[in-house]
Short mmCIF file of C-alpha atoms in Angstrom, two decimals:
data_model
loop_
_atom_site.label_atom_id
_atom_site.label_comp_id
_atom_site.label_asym_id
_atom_site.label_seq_id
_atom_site.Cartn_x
_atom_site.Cartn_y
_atom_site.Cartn_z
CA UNK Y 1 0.00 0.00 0.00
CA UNK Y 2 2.74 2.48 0.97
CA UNK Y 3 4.48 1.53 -1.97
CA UNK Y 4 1.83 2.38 -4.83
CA UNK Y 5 1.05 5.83 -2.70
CA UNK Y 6 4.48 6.40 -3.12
CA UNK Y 7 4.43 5.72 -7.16
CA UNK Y 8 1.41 7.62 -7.29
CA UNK Y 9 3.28 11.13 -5.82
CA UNK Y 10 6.11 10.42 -7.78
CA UNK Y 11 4.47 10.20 -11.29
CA UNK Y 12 1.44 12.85 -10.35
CA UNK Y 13 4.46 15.20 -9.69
CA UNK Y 14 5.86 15.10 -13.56
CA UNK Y 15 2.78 15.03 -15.58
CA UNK Y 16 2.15 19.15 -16.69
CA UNK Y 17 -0.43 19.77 -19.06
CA UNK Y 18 0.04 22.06 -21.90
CA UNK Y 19 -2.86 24.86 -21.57
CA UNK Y 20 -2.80 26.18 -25.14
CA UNK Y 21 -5.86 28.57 -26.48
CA UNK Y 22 -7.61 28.51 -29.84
CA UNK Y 23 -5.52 31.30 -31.00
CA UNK Y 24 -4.82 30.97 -34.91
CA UNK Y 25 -1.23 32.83 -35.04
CA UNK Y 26 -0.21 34.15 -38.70
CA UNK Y 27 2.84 31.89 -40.07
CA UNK Y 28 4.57 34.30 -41.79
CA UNK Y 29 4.21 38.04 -42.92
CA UNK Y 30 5.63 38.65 -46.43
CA UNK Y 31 6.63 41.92 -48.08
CA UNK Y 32 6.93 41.72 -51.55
CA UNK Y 33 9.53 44.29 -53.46
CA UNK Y 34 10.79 45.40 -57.21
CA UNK Y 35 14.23 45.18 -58.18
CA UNK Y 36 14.69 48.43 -56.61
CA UNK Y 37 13.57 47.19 -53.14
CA UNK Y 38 10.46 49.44 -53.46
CA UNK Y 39 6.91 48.10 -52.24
CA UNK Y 40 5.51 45.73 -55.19
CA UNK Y 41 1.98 44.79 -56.38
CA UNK Y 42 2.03 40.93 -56.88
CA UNK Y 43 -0.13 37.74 -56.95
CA UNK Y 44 1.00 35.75 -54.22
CA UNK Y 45 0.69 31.84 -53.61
CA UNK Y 46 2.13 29.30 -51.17
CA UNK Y 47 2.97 25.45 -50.63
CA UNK Y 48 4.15 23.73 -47.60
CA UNK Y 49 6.88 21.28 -47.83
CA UNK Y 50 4.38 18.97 -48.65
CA UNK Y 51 3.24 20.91 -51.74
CA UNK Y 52 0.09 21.32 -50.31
CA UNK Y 53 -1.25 24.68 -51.10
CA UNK Y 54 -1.17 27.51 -47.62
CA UNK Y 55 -3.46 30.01 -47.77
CA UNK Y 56 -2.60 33.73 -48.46
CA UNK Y 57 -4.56 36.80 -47.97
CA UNK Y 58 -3.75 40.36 -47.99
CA UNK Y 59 -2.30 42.31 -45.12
CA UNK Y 60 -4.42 45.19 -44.80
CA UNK Y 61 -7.90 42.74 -45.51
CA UNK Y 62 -8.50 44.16 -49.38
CA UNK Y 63 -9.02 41.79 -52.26
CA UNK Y 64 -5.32 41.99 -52.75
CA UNK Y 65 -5.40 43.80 -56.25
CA UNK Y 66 -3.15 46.58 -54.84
CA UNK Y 67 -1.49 44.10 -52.10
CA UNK Y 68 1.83 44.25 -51.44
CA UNK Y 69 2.50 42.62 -48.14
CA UNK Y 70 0.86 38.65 -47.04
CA UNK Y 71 -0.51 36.89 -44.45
CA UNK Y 72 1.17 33.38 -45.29
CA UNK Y 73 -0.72 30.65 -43.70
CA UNK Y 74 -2.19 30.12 -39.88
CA UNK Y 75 -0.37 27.69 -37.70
CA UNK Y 76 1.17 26.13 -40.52
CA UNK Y 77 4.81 25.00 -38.96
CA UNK Y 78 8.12 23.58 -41.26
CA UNK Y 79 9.13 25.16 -44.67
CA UNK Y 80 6.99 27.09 -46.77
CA UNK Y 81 8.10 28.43 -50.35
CA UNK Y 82 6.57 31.87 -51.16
CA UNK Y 83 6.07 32.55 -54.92
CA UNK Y 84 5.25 36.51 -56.56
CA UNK Y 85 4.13 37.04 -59.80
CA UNK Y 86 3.68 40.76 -60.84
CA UNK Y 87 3.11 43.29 -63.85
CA UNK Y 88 3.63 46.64 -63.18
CA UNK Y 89 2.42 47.75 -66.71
CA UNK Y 90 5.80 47.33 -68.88
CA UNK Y 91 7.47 44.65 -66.79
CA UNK Y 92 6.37 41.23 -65.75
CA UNK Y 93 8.44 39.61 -62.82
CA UNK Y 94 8.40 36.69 -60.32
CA UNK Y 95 10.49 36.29 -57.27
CA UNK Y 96 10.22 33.50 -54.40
CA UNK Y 97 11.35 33.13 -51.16
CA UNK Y 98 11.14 30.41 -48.32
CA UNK Y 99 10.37 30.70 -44.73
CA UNK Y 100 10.95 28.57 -42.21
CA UNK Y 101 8.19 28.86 -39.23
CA UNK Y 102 8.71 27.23 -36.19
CA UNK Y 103 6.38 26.16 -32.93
CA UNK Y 104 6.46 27.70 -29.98
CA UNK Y 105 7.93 26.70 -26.56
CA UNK Y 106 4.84 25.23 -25.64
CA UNK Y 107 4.37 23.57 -28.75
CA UNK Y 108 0.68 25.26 -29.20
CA UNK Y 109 1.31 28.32 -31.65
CA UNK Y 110 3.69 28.91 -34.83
CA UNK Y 111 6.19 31.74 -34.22
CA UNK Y 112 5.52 34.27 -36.49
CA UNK Y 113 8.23 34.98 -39.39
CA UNK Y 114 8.69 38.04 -41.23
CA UNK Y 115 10.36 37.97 -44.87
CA UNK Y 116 10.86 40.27 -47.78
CA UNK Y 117 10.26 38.43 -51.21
CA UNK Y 118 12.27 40.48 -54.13
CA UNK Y 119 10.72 39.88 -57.30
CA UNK Y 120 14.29 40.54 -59.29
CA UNK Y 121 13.25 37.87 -62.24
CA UNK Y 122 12.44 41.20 -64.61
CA UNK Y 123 11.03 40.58 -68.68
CA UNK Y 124 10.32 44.01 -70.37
CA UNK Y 125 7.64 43.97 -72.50
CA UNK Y 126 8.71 47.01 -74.77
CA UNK Y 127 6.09 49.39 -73.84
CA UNK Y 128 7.60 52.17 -74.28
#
């Protein structure tokens, strides 16, 4: 009897639960730039290391028409590949970049990442 009390206070004493909340934390925030490091207008898409697709919606909650910086995925941990295309009227571009978002401490929430995706892949389309 003394022995399995004993157990008992032993192994109640390690066990810690994780208390985590429902909070859906951004994976990554993503600024998209020209060649000349200025703010960019692109269409913006994202796969996990998987090559599943992560969602990706404007920062400022517009359509995204005149977006230039990303809400990359909600708690969506590991690798994810960032991919711009843009036209700014005489030049079409593309650019990617890849962000590695971890967990937490406590294992509940991804760690937000910022990252700055240069779209430096430049065609001109003679429009001038």
């Amino acid at each position: 009897m003394i022995r399995s009390i004993l157990v008992l206070v032993l192994f109640s004493g390690c066990v810690e639960e994780k208390m985590c909340t429902d909070l859906a934390a951004a994976s990554a925030l993503v600024h998209v730039v020209g060649p000349d490091g200025s703010p960019l207008v692109a269409t913006v898409t994202a796969v996990d290391a998987d090559g599943n697709d992560v969602d990706v919606s404007c920062a400022d909650g517009s359509d995204g028409t005149t977006c230039t910086d990303w809400i990359v995925g909600y708690e969506v941990e590991g690798e994810i590949v960032v991919t711009a295309d843009a036209y700014d009227g005489c030049n079409d571009g593309t650019g990617s970049v890849t962000v590695d978002v971890p967990l937490d401490e406590d294992g509940c929430h991804v760690v937000q990442q910022e990252a700055t995706l240069s779209v430096d892949e430049w065609t001109d389309l003679d429009c001038g």
